[in-house]
Short mmCIF file of C-alpha atoms and ligand atoms in Angstrom, two decimals:
data_model
loop_
_atom_site.label_atom_id
_atom_site.label_comp_id
_atom_site.label_asym_id
_atom_site.label_seq_id
_atom_site.Cartn_x
_atom_site.Cartn_y
_atom_site.Cartn_z
CA MET A 1 24.06 -14.85 -4.61
CA THR A 2 22.33 -16.83 -7.59
CA VAL A 3 20.64 -15.19 -10.31
CA ILE A 4 17.51 -17.53 -11.08
CA LYS A 5 17.29 -19.76 -13.87
CA THR A 6 15.06 -22.73 -14.96
CA THR A 7 15.48 -25.34 -17.33
CA ASP A 8 13.76 -26.95 -20.37
CA LYS A 9 12.66 -29.69 -18.38
CA ASP A 10 10.74 -27.60 -15.95
CA ARG A 11 9.00 -26.07 -18.58
CA LEU A 12 7.97 -29.30 -20.08
CA ASP A 13 6.81 -30.73 -17.10
CA PHE A 14 5.02 -27.72 -16.22
CA GLU A 15 2.96 -27.56 -19.47
CA SER A 16 2.41 -31.30 -19.60
CA GLY A 17 0.84 -30.89 -15.77
CA ILE A 18 -1.48 -27.97 -17.03
CA ASN A 19 -2.46 -29.74 -20.33
CA GLU A 20 -3.60 -32.85 -18.16
CA LEU A 21 -5.29 -30.98 -15.56
CA LYS A 22 -7.14 -29.19 -18.22
CA GLU A 23 -8.57 -32.50 -19.63
CA TYR A 24 -9.22 -33.80 -16.21
CA PHE A 25 -11.21 -30.68 -14.97
CA ALA A 26 -13.02 -30.25 -18.44
CA SER A 27 -14.37 -33.93 -18.12
CA LEU A 28 -15.10 -33.41 -14.36
CA GLY A 29 -16.83 -30.20 -15.49
CA ALA A 30 -18.89 -31.85 -18.07
CA ARG A 31 -20.01 -34.33 -15.47
CA LYS A 32 -21.07 -31.63 -12.94
CA GLY A 33 -22.54 -29.70 -15.73
CA ARG A 34 -21.04 -26.31 -14.59
CA ALA A 35 -17.87 -24.27 -14.99
CA LEU A 36 -15.54 -25.61 -12.18
CA THR A 37 -14.02 -22.70 -9.83
CA TYR A 38 -11.17 -22.13 -7.76
CA ASN A 39 -10.48 -19.93 -4.83
CA VAL A 40 -6.85 -18.79 -3.61
CA LEU A 41 -6.89 -17.61 0.02
CA THR A 42 -3.66 -15.32 0.65
CA TYR A 43 -2.25 -14.32 3.81
CA GLY A 44 0.61 -12.50 4.70
CA CYS A 45 2.81 -10.25 2.79
CA GLN A 46 2.97 -8.60 -0.70
CA LEU A 47 5.42 -11.47 -1.86
CA ASN A 48 2.52 -14.22 -0.86
CA GLU A 49 0.26 -11.95 -2.72
CA SER A 50 2.38 -12.00 -5.76
CA ASP A 51 2.75 -15.88 -5.50
CA SER A 52 -1.18 -15.88 -5.15
CA GLU A 53 -1.42 -14.09 -8.82
CA LYS A 54 0.71 -17.06 -10.17
CA LEU A 55 -1.37 -19.61 -8.48
CA SER A 56 -4.39 -18.20 -9.78
CA GLY A 57 -2.98 -17.51 -13.19
CA MET A 58 -1.99 -21.54 -13.27
CA LEU A 59 -5.40 -22.58 -12.31
CA MET A 60 -7.04 -20.41 -15.01
CA SER A 61 -4.74 -22.18 -17.54
CA MET A 62 -6.12 -25.34 -16.36
CA GLY A 63 -9.74 -24.09 -17.26
CA LEU A 64 -10.83 -23.20 -14.04
CA VAL A 65 -12.68 -19.75 -13.08
CA GLN A 66 -12.50 -17.60 -10.01
CA SER A 67 -15.21 -18.43 -7.69
CA LYS A 68 -17.39 -15.61 -7.11
CA GLY A 69 -19.46 -16.44 -4.13
CA GLY A 70 -17.23 -14.80 -1.44
CA GLU A 71 -17.23 -17.97 0.72
CA LEU A 72 -14.26 -19.81 1.68
CA ASP A 73 -15.35 -23.29 0.63
CA ASP A 74 -17.27 -21.96 -2.39
CA ALA A 75 -14.91 -23.54 -5.29
CA ASP A 76 -13.94 -26.88 -6.51
CA VAL A 77 -10.19 -26.22 -6.11
CA ILE A 78 -9.48 -24.11 -3.00
CA VAL A 79 -5.69 -23.20 -2.22
CA PHE A 80 -4.27 -21.70 1.13
CA ASN A 81 -1.21 -19.41 0.89
CA THR A 82 0.00 -19.35 4.27
CA CYS A 83 2.56 -17.07 6.04
CA SER A 84 4.02 -17.83 9.16
CA ILE A 85 5.46 -14.40 10.47
CA ARG A 86 3.41 -14.62 13.45
CA GLU A 87 1.38 -16.91 15.36
CA ASN A 88 -2.16 -15.59 14.70
CA ALA A 89 -1.28 -16.36 11.01
CA ASP A 90 -0.81 -19.98 11.79
CA ARG A 91 -4.21 -20.06 13.95
CA HIS A 92 -6.08 -18.69 10.91
CA LEU A 93 -4.88 -21.57 8.83
CA PHE A 94 -6.05 -24.36 11.13
CA GLY A 95 -9.10 -22.59 12.13
CA ASN A 96 -10.31 -22.85 8.31
CA LEU A 97 -8.96 -26.09 7.50
CA GLY A 98 -11.19 -27.69 10.20
CA ALA A 99 -14.22 -26.23 8.59
CA PHE A 100 -13.38 -28.28 5.58
CA LYS A 101 -13.93 -31.66 6.69
CA THR A 102 -17.55 -31.71 5.83
CA LEU A 103 -17.10 -30.30 2.57
CA LYS A 104 -14.83 -32.91 1.75
CA LYS A 105 -17.26 -35.45 2.80
CA LYS A 106 -19.57 -34.11 0.93
CA ASP A 107 -18.16 -33.78 -2.48
CA ARG A 108 -14.76 -35.74 -2.64
CA ASP A 109 -13.91 -34.04 -5.63
CA VAL A 110 -13.23 -30.75 -4.13
CA ILE A 111 -9.18 -30.47 -3.87
CA ILE A 112 -7.65 -28.88 -1.04
CA ALA A 113 -3.99 -27.61 -1.38
CA VAL A 114 -1.89 -25.73 1.39
CA CYS A 115 1.37 -23.92 0.47
CA GLY A 116 3.41 -20.82 1.50
CA CYS A 117 5.39 -20.01 4.63
CA MET A 118 4.09 -22.03 7.02
CA MET A 119 4.91 -25.09 5.21
CA LYS A 120 8.66 -24.81 5.67
CA VAL A 121 8.04 -25.15 9.45
CA PRO A 122 7.95 -28.87 9.99
CA GLU A 123 5.65 -28.78 13.03
CA ASN A 124 2.78 -27.38 10.77
CA VAL A 125 3.08 -30.05 8.15
CA ALA A 126 3.35 -32.89 10.96
CA ARG A 127 0.10 -31.44 11.95
CA ILE A 128 -1.45 -31.39 8.93
CA LYS A 129 -0.77 -34.79 8.12
CA LYS A 130 -2.22 -35.92 11.38
CA SER A 131 -5.16 -33.96 11.71
CA TYR A 132 -5.97 -33.10 8.50
CA PRO A 133 -5.90 -36.02 6.09
CA TYR A 134 -8.36 -34.80 3.79
CA VAL A 135 -5.64 -31.99 2.56
CA ASP A 136 -4.74 -33.08 -1.00
CA LEU A 137 -1.50 -31.51 -1.46
CA VAL A 138 1.12 -29.71 0.43
CA PHE A 139 4.04 -27.75 -0.76
CA ASP A 140 6.36 -25.17 -0.12
CA PRO A 141 6.88 -21.71 -1.67
CA GLN A 142 9.95 -23.02 -3.71
CA GLN A 143 7.87 -25.36 -5.48
CA LEU A 144 5.61 -22.95 -6.79
CA HIS A 145 6.46 -24.02 -10.72
CA ARG A 146 5.99 -27.53 -9.58
CA PHE A 147 2.25 -26.79 -8.74
CA PRO A 148 0.46 -28.19 -11.95
CA VAL A 149 2.72 -31.36 -11.88
CA LEU A 150 2.11 -31.81 -7.89
CA LEU A 151 -1.63 -31.11 -8.45
CA ARG A 152 -2.06 -33.48 -10.98
CA ASP A 153 -0.23 -36.33 -8.98
CA ALA A 154 -2.29 -35.71 -5.75
CA ILE A 155 -5.49 -36.13 -7.92
CA ARG A 156 -4.29 -39.32 -9.64
CA ASP A 157 -2.82 -40.96 -6.80
CA LYS A 158 -6.19 -39.82 -4.52
CA LYS A 159 -3.92 -39.37 -1.40
CA GLN A 160 -2.01 -36.58 0.40
CA LEU A 161 0.81 -35.52 -1.44
CA VAL A 162 3.25 -33.57 0.82
CA ASN A 163 6.08 -31.99 -1.36
CA ILE A 164 8.45 -30.08 0.80
CA THR A 165 12.31 -29.74 -0.34
CA ALA A 166 15.15 -28.10 0.74
CA ASP A 167 15.64 -26.48 -2.42
CA ASP A 168 16.48 -22.98 -2.83
CA TYR A 169 15.01 -22.77 -6.16
CA ILE A 170 12.72 -20.36 -7.58
CA ALA A 171 11.65 -20.03 -11.19
CA GLU A 172 11.79 -16.81 -12.89
CA ASP A 173 8.41 -14.90 -12.92
CA SER A 174 8.25 -14.95 -16.80
CA PHE A 175 7.70 -18.79 -16.33
CA PHE A 176 4.32 -18.31 -14.84
CA PRO A 177 1.07 -17.14 -16.48
CA ILE A 178 -0.03 -14.55 -13.92
CA ASP A 179 -3.36 -13.26 -13.15
CA ARG A 180 -3.01 -9.66 -11.84
CA LYS A 181 -5.73 -8.63 -9.05
CA ARG A 182 -5.47 -5.27 -9.63
CA LYS A 183 -6.24 -3.39 -12.98
CA PHE A 184 -3.49 -0.57 -12.38
CA ARG A 185 -1.12 -2.10 -10.07
CA ALA A 186 1.28 -4.99 -10.78
CA LEU A 187 3.33 -6.76 -8.10
CA VAL A 188 6.86 -7.14 -9.75
CA PRO A 189 9.05 -9.24 -7.19
CA ILE A 190 12.84 -8.57 -8.23
CA MET A 191 14.38 -10.72 -5.67
CA TYR A 192 13.41 -13.49 -3.17
CA GLY A 193 14.70 -14.85 -0.01
CA CYS A 194 16.38 -13.19 2.75
CA ASN A 195 20.04 -13.46 4.25
CA ASN A 196 19.64 -11.45 7.22
CA PHE A 197 18.47 -13.84 9.99
CA CYS A 198 16.99 -11.40 12.08
CA SER A 199 16.89 -13.35 15.12
CA TYR A 200 13.10 -13.27 15.46
CA CYS A 201 12.06 -13.66 12.01
CA ILE A 202 10.79 -17.09 10.09
CA VAL A 203 11.54 -15.62 6.48
CA PRO A 204 15.04 -16.66 5.78
CA TYR A 205 13.68 -20.36 6.53
CA ALA A 206 10.79 -20.15 4.80
CA ARG A 207 12.13 -18.17 1.74
CA GLY A 208 15.67 -19.48 1.65
CA ARG A 209 18.60 -17.58 0.26
CA GLU A 210 18.37 -14.19 -1.58
CA ARG A 211 18.37 -14.70 -5.15
CA SER A 212 18.01 -11.68 -7.51
CA ARG A 213 16.12 -12.01 -10.96
CA ASP A 214 17.90 -11.43 -13.94
CA PHE A 215 17.91 -7.56 -14.81
CA ASP A 216 16.89 -7.88 -18.31
CA GLU A 217 14.01 -10.08 -17.35
CA ILE A 218 12.65 -7.47 -15.01
CA VAL A 219 13.27 -4.72 -17.51
CA ARG A 220 11.14 -6.81 -20.13
CA GLU A 221 8.53 -7.35 -17.65
CA LEU A 222 8.34 -3.57 -16.92
CA GLY A 223 8.05 -2.88 -20.63
CA ASP A 224 5.18 -5.39 -21.11
CA LEU A 225 3.32 -3.84 -18.25
CA ALA A 226 4.12 -0.43 -19.35
CA LYS A 227 2.40 -1.37 -22.66
CA LYS A 228 -0.46 -3.00 -21.07
CA GLY A 229 -1.37 0.15 -19.28
CA TYR A 230 -0.28 -0.61 -15.89
CA LYS A 231 0.11 2.96 -14.06
CA GLU A 232 1.77 1.40 -10.93
CA VAL A 233 4.41 -0.99 -10.16
CA MET A 234 5.43 -2.33 -6.84
CA LEU A 235 9.16 -3.72 -6.78
CA LEU A 236 9.42 -6.41 -4.10
CA GLY A 237 11.75 -8.23 -2.31
CA GLN A 238 12.34 -8.85 1.56
CA ASN A 239 15.14 -6.48 1.10
CA VAL A 240 15.20 -4.82 -2.34
CA ASN A 241 18.39 -3.00 -1.50
CA SER A 242 20.31 -6.02 -1.68
CA TYR A 243 19.19 -6.67 -5.24
CA ARG A 244 22.30 -8.00 -7.24
CA GLY A 245 21.55 -8.85 -10.97
CA GLY A 246 24.54 -9.75 -13.31
CA ASP A 247 27.13 -7.14 -14.35
CA GLY A 248 27.12 -5.15 -10.88
CA LYS A 249 23.35 -3.92 -11.71
CA SER A 250 21.86 -3.07 -8.20
CA PHE A 251 18.54 -1.75 -6.92
CA ALA A 252 19.11 1.89 -8.06
CA ASP A 253 19.38 0.49 -11.62
CA ILE A 254 16.10 -1.09 -11.24
CA LEU A 255 14.55 1.94 -9.77
CA ARG A 256 15.82 4.07 -12.69
CA ALA A 257 14.65 1.52 -15.15
CA ALA A 258 11.24 1.41 -13.94
CA SER A 259 10.75 5.02 -13.53
CA ASP A 260 12.23 5.53 -17.43
CA PHE A 261 8.66 4.10 -18.26
CA GLU A 262 6.95 7.41 -18.29
CA SER A 263 3.48 5.58 -18.41
CA PHE A 264 4.15 4.50 -14.96
CA SER A 265 2.59 7.16 -12.56
CA ARG A 266 3.81 5.64 -9.66
CA VAL A 267 6.94 3.14 -8.84
CA ARG A 268 6.80 2.05 -5.51
CA PHE A 269 9.09 -0.57 -3.55
CA MET A 270 8.88 -2.76 -0.31
CA SER A 271 10.89 -3.23 1.69
CA SER A 272 14.28 -1.72 2.65
CA HIS A 273 16.92 -2.68 5.37
CA PRO A 274 18.49 0.24 6.86
CA LYS A 275 21.80 -1.14 6.72
CA ASP A 276 21.75 -1.38 2.69
CA LEU A 277 19.60 1.57 1.78
CA SER A 278 22.15 3.82 -0.31
CA ASP A 279 22.04 7.38 -0.83
CA GLU A 280 21.67 6.68 -4.33
CA VAL A 281 18.15 5.39 -3.90
CA ILE A 282 17.23 8.52 -1.62
CA ASP A 283 18.53 10.69 -4.61
CA ILE A 284 16.56 8.93 -7.11
CA MET A 285 13.62 9.00 -5.03
CA ALA A 286 14.01 13.01 -4.64
CA SER A 287 14.81 13.46 -8.32
CA ARG A 288 12.33 11.29 -10.24
CA PRO A 289 8.61 12.53 -10.15
CA ASN A 290 7.18 9.14 -10.77
CA VAL A 291 9.20 7.30 -7.79
CA GLU A 292 7.07 7.29 -4.68
CA LYS A 293 7.98 9.80 -2.01
CA HIS A 294 7.48 7.24 0.75
CA LEU A 295 10.21 5.06 2.08
CA HIS A 296 9.37 1.76 4.37
CA LEU A 297 12.14 1.53 6.63
CA ALA A 298 11.95 -1.03 9.66
CA MET A 299 13.29 0.24 12.76
CA GLN A 300 11.86 -2.75 14.92
CA SER A 301 13.42 -1.14 18.21
CA GLY A 302 14.91 2.12 19.49
CA SER A 303 17.26 0.28 21.92
CA ASP A 304 20.93 -0.40 20.60
CA LYS A 305 20.86 -3.54 22.89
CA VAL A 306 17.85 -4.95 21.54
CA LEU A 307 18.78 -4.26 17.88
CA LYS A 308 21.89 -5.86 18.46
CA ASP A 309 20.12 -9.25 20.00
CA MET A 310 17.57 -8.61 17.08
CA ASN A 311 20.71 -9.17 14.83
CA ARG A 312 19.79 -5.81 13.32
CA PRO A 313 23.40 -4.26 12.22
CA TYR A 314 22.65 -0.65 12.80
CA THR A 315 22.35 1.49 15.83
CA ILE A 316 19.28 3.78 16.68
CA GLY A 317 21.80 6.55 16.01
CA ARG A 318 22.37 5.43 12.50
CA PHE A 319 18.77 4.75 11.84
CA LEU A 320 17.66 8.33 12.78
CA GLU A 321 20.58 9.48 10.62
CA ILE A 322 19.01 7.85 7.36
CA ALA A 323 15.47 9.21 8.67
CA ASP A 324 16.84 12.90 8.61
CA ASN A 325 18.67 12.41 5.29
CA PHE A 326 15.51 11.08 3.63
CA ARG A 327 13.22 14.05 5.17
CA LYS A 328 16.10 16.37 4.10
CA LYS A 329 16.41 15.39 0.50
CA VAL A 330 12.79 14.12 -0.53
CA ASP A 331 10.56 17.10 0.54
CA GLY A 332 7.48 16.32 1.78
CA GLY A 333 8.13 12.60 1.85
CA SER A 334 6.47 10.43 4.26
CA LEU A 335 8.39 7.55 6.23
CA THR A 336 6.85 4.58 7.59
CA THR A 337 8.02 1.56 9.83
CA ASP A 338 7.82 -1.76 11.56
CA ILE A 339 8.04 -1.98 15.37
CA ILE A 340 8.32 -4.99 17.40
CA VAL A 341 7.22 -4.97 21.16
CA GLY A 342 8.29 -7.20 23.80
CA PHE A 343 11.28 -8.97 21.98
CA PRO A 344 12.79 -11.05 24.79
CA GLY A 345 14.93 -9.15 27.22
CA GLU A 346 13.48 -5.72 26.46
CA THR A 347 13.38 -3.77 29.48
CA GLU A 348 11.53 -0.62 30.48
CA GLU A 349 14.17 1.38 29.46
CA ASP A 350 14.73 -0.33 26.06
CA PHE A 351 11.28 0.35 25.38
CA ALA A 352 11.22 4.10 26.49
CA ASP A 353 14.21 4.17 23.97
CA THR A 354 11.81 2.77 21.44
CA LEU A 355 9.38 5.41 22.18
CA LYS A 356 12.05 8.13 22.10
CA ALA A 357 13.27 7.12 18.68
CA VAL A 358 9.60 7.17 17.45
CA GLU A 359 9.09 10.60 18.50
CA LYS A 360 12.31 11.71 16.64
CA ALA A 361 11.58 9.87 13.68
CA ARG A 362 7.99 11.54 13.53
CA PHE A 363 7.05 8.39 11.52
CA ASP A 364 3.93 9.28 9.22
CA ALA A 365 2.50 5.67 9.98
CA ALA A 366 3.89 2.48 11.64
CA PHE A 367 3.13 -1.18 11.83
CA THR A 368 3.52 -2.09 15.41
CA PHE A 369 3.64 -5.71 16.27
CA GLN A 370 3.93 -7.83 19.65
CA TYR A 371 6.62 -10.21 19.53
CA SER A 372 5.65 -13.76 18.45
CA ALA A 373 8.32 -16.41 19.10
CA ARG A 374 8.45 -18.54 16.10
CA PRO A 375 9.79 -22.09 16.35
CA GLY A 376 13.18 -22.54 14.97
CA THR A 377 14.25 -19.20 15.15
CA LYS A 378 17.06 -17.92 17.60
CA ALA A 379 14.83 -15.60 19.62
CA ALA A 380 12.21 -18.30 20.51
CA ALA A 381 15.13 -19.85 22.65
CA PHE A 382 16.18 -16.71 24.17
CA PRO A 383 15.72 -16.37 27.83
CA ASP A 384 13.65 -13.29 29.58
CA GLN A 385 10.73 -13.70 27.06
CA ILE A 386 8.37 -10.97 28.10
CA PRO A 387 5.12 -11.94 29.85
CA GLN A 388 2.07 -11.17 27.87
CA ASP A 389 0.35 -8.51 30.22
CA ILE A 390 3.75 -6.48 29.76
CA VAL A 391 3.70 -6.79 26.06
CA THR A 392 0.14 -5.59 25.78
CA GLU A 393 0.71 -2.70 28.30
CA ARG A 394 3.95 -1.37 26.12
CA PHE A 395 1.86 -2.11 22.93
CA GLY A 396 -1.12 0.05 24.03
CA ARG A 397 1.52 3.03 25.04
CA LEU A 398 3.56 2.50 21.65
CA THR A 399 0.25 2.78 19.60
CA GLU A 400 -1.34 5.65 21.19
CA ILE A 401 2.01 7.63 19.77
CA THR A 402 2.17 6.24 16.39
CA ASN A 403 -1.58 6.93 16.02
CA ARG A 404 -1.15 10.34 17.04
CA LEU A 405 1.63 10.82 14.77
CA ALA A 406 -0.10 9.22 12.02
CA GLU A 407 -2.99 11.74 12.60
CA GLU A 408 -0.69 14.52 12.60
CA SER A 409 0.73 13.53 9.39
CA ASN A 410 -2.66 13.36 7.78
CA SER A 411 -3.45 16.93 8.91
CA ARG A 412 -0.27 18.47 7.56
CA LEU A 413 -2.33 17.73 4.14
CA VAL A 414 -5.38 19.24 5.22
CA GLY A 415 -5.99 22.31 3.00
CA ARG A 416 -3.86 20.93 0.02
CA THR A 417 -4.95 20.02 -3.44
CA MET A 418 -2.90 16.72 -4.28
CA GLU A 419 -2.79 14.37 -6.99
CA VAL A 420 -4.44 10.96 -6.23
CA LEU A 421 -4.03 7.67 -8.24
CA ILE A 422 -7.57 6.17 -7.96
CA GLU A 423 -7.54 2.77 -6.51
CA GLY A 424 -11.33 1.93 -6.65
CA ILE A 425 -15.05 2.55 -5.08
CA SER A 426 -14.14 3.21 -1.31
CA LYS A 427 -18.10 2.83 0.22
CA ALA A 428 -20.72 1.20 -2.39
CA GLY A 429 -23.30 3.35 -3.37
CA ASP A 430 -22.33 6.96 -2.08
CA ARG A 431 -19.73 7.84 -4.63
CA THR A 432 -16.77 7.79 -2.39
CA PHE A 433 -13.62 6.69 -4.26
CA SER A 434 -10.29 5.86 -2.48
CA GLY A 435 -6.94 6.25 -3.93
CA ARG A 436 -3.33 7.00 -2.53
CA THR A 437 -0.95 10.17 -3.10
CA ILE A 438 2.81 9.64 -4.02
CA THR A 439 3.44 9.90 -0.24
CA ASN A 440 1.30 6.60 0.07
CA HIS A 441 -1.37 8.61 2.28
CA LEU A 442 -4.66 6.70 1.84
CA VAL A 443 -7.31 9.39 0.43
CA ASN A 444 -10.97 8.72 0.52
CA PHE A 445 -13.03 11.48 -1.67
CA THR A 446 -16.28 12.57 -3.19
CA ILE A 447 -17.13 13.35 -6.81
CA PRO A 448 -19.19 16.78 -6.46
CA GLU A 449 -22.29 16.35 -8.46
CA GLU A 450 -21.72 19.75 -10.59
CA LEU A 451 -18.78 18.20 -12.06
CA GLY A 452 -21.00 16.17 -13.72
CA ILE A 453 -18.84 12.78 -13.50
CA ASP A 454 -20.98 9.76 -13.15
CA PRO A 455 -18.36 6.82 -13.27
CA GLY A 456 -19.53 3.18 -13.04
CA PRO A 457 -17.62 1.65 -10.01
CA ASP A 458 -14.69 0.32 -11.89
CA MET A 459 -14.51 3.08 -14.54
CA LEU A 460 -11.94 5.47 -12.56
CA GLU A 461 -9.44 2.55 -11.19
CA GLY A 462 -6.13 3.60 -12.26
CA ARG A 463 -6.80 7.09 -13.22
CA LEU A 464 -4.86 10.40 -11.92
CA CYS A 465 -7.17 12.99 -10.30
CA GLU A 466 -6.16 16.04 -8.01
CA VAL A 467 -8.27 16.09 -4.88
CA ARG A 468 -8.58 18.75 -2.38
CA ILE A 469 -8.02 17.60 1.14
CA ASP A 470 -10.56 19.03 3.68
CA ARG A 471 -10.02 16.43 6.74
CA ALA A 472 -7.59 14.31 8.68
CA ARG A 473 -8.44 11.00 10.38
CA PRO A 474 -5.85 8.57 12.00
CA TYR A 475 -5.54 6.29 8.90
CA SER A 476 -6.64 8.26 6.06
CA VAL A 477 -7.79 11.64 4.89
CA ASP A 478 -11.13 12.94 3.46
CA GLY A 479 -11.52 15.33 0.36
CA GLU A 480 -13.30 16.10 -2.86
CA LEU A 481 -12.53 15.57 -6.42
CA VAL A 482 -11.43 19.01 -8.18
CA ARG A 483 -10.67 17.22 -11.49
CA LEU A 484 -9.80 14.10 -13.28
CA LYS A 485 -6.50 13.87 -15.00
CA GLY A 486 -5.84 12.92 -18.46
CA ASP A 487 -9.31 14.35 -19.96
N1 SAH B 501 11.92 -7.93 5.30
C1 SAH B 501 11.16 -6.75 6.09
C2 SAH B 501 10.09 -7.21 6.96
C3 SAH B 501 9.43 -8.44 6.65
S1 SAH B 501 8.08 -8.94 7.85
C4 SAH B 501 12.32 -5.54 6.62
O1 SAH B 501 12.98 -6.28 6.92
O2 SAH B 501 11.72 -4.72 6.53
C5 SAH B 501 7.51 -7.62 8.49
C6 SAH B 501 7.47 -7.10 9.99
O3 SAH B 501 7.19 -8.29 10.71
C7 SAH B 501 8.83 -7.00 10.17
O4 SAH B 501 9.36 -5.84 9.95
C8 SAH B 501 8.67 -7.13 11.78
O5 SAH B 501 8.53 -6.04 12.27
C9 SAH B 501 7.51 -8.22 11.96
N2 SAH B 501 7.79 -9.54 12.54
C10 SAH B 501 8.40 -10.46 11.91
N3 SAH B 501 9.04 -11.27 12.70
C11 SAH B 501 8.05 -11.26 13.75
C12 SAH B 501 7.91 -11.80 15.09
N4 SAH B 501 8.20 -12.94 15.35
N5 SAH B 501 7.15 -11.18 16.13
C13 SAH B 501 6.58 -10.06 15.88
N6 SAH B 501 6.79 -9.38 14.74
C14 SAH B 501 7.75 -9.70 13.69
FE1 SF4 B 502 12.92 -11.10 8.31
FE2 SF4 B 502 14.87 -9.64 8.95
FE3 SF4 B 502 14.69 -10.88 6.60
FE4 SF4 B 502 13.03 -8.66 7.04
S1 SF4 B 502 15.37 -8.62 6.98
S2 SF4 B 502 12.50 -10.81 6.10
S3 SF4 B 502 12.75 -8.97 9.34
S4 SF4 B 502 15.21 -11.58 8.47
FE1 F3S B 503 4.60 -14.23 5.86
FE2 F3S B 503 6.13 -15.66 4.30
FE3 F3S B 503 5.69 -12.98 3.90
S1 F3S B 503 6.17 -15.52 6.43
S2 F3S B 503 5.07 -12.14 5.58
S3 F3S B 503 4.04 -14.65 3.64
S4 F3S B 503 7.42 -13.93 3.23
#
């Protein structure tokens, strides 16, 4: 595994790109007599959200401001940061791009850029070249640090610039200006890419091989975030447990280092692969009060045969052992998962094994997906692709169980008073706020008038409070504020 490095030349190119674009946008803005705006549209996972915070940071450094209109096309620079995990993600992009043709005709200065995981699938790039010539710039996730240079070149040359590389290069996060979207939560990627090649998954192709960030860089960033007052950090990677920094540093070391900053009330992480999750990590979750009591561990299937075909190197027996161990050690902890229905060759018996395993693991929540054949992956060429009607029927049976388990998990909280980190207003106007427990349960709560707390919409974001839970719903619980902490 390579530790990520950038060169002085990268830095110089980056800065000259930003400076030239700043001048360009300043004169364009003067000509139009208004501030120029940008919009970054983000699809997919939190790693893409993190990339979008960097795209947004770069665009701000060029003198642009975030468009406020809320409409897709209401900006001078529009960036689509795409995801290719399932087919419906692809469809979204092309649907939206089509609508931009008239906009481009109306205002030739508008810039449209497309990046993200879909751009590592050659068919998608070919389609943009052929059918969407008005897209100005296409680049892949490994080129994020070259965005200013590429954007400058695309604008200067006034023709579509496509820059897709075979690079496995990623610039260190400290390279970028980062426009963090949440006031209280900071996304902190600790590694990029994936080596697991699960047979259905596009990510290893889209994101390249695993690369871990330097341990000291991560700790420096965490220290900076703590100083700035962030309350929650989310450590990100496709498989955080395979983090390998220099000097034998492991994910457990990162988790400990993050939780050492006492001003973080929540240290969260996503995702863990069952093959790499260590007992040490579970022990840290159990013993450190500010490390979330929530483990997201993708099971994918309950059938050993399907798991083998998926190239997931564990048996369902082993998975359930890990689940058990987590439940025993992390008191009241919550366990969530991902499950794919209708993987090629999945028989009724295999599927029944999945249902059984779901019941045994008693997941607190599950993200359930219908299998989607991704071009270029091994499973896309497997025989025995499952007909859609069977997939739909199985999916219905599975979600009935996972919804029931989620509601049961929520019901166990009723009557308790729990600590909640407030994320913001839930419904405008009626004093309903939302937040999460340290077990990642979503809580919507009201503030009784007699408490005399009359916060503005943003005032409570990032604050800790105690909420009495009085009702369970399938995906959340409702409650009432008891007191704000830290007053
Ligand atoms: N690295 C994470 C998963 C990231 S992708 C992990 O291994 O836990 C999130 C989820 O999308 C996967 O866990 C899987 O359940 C689902 N997924 C990935 N590729 C898919 C496909 N081709 N069809 C359906 N679901 C898929
Ligand atoms: Fe995809 Fe598997 Fe890697 Fe997760 S571990 S990103 S599912 S290949
Ligand atoms: Fe999608 Fe890429 Fe994430 S494919 S799920 S945005 S790593």
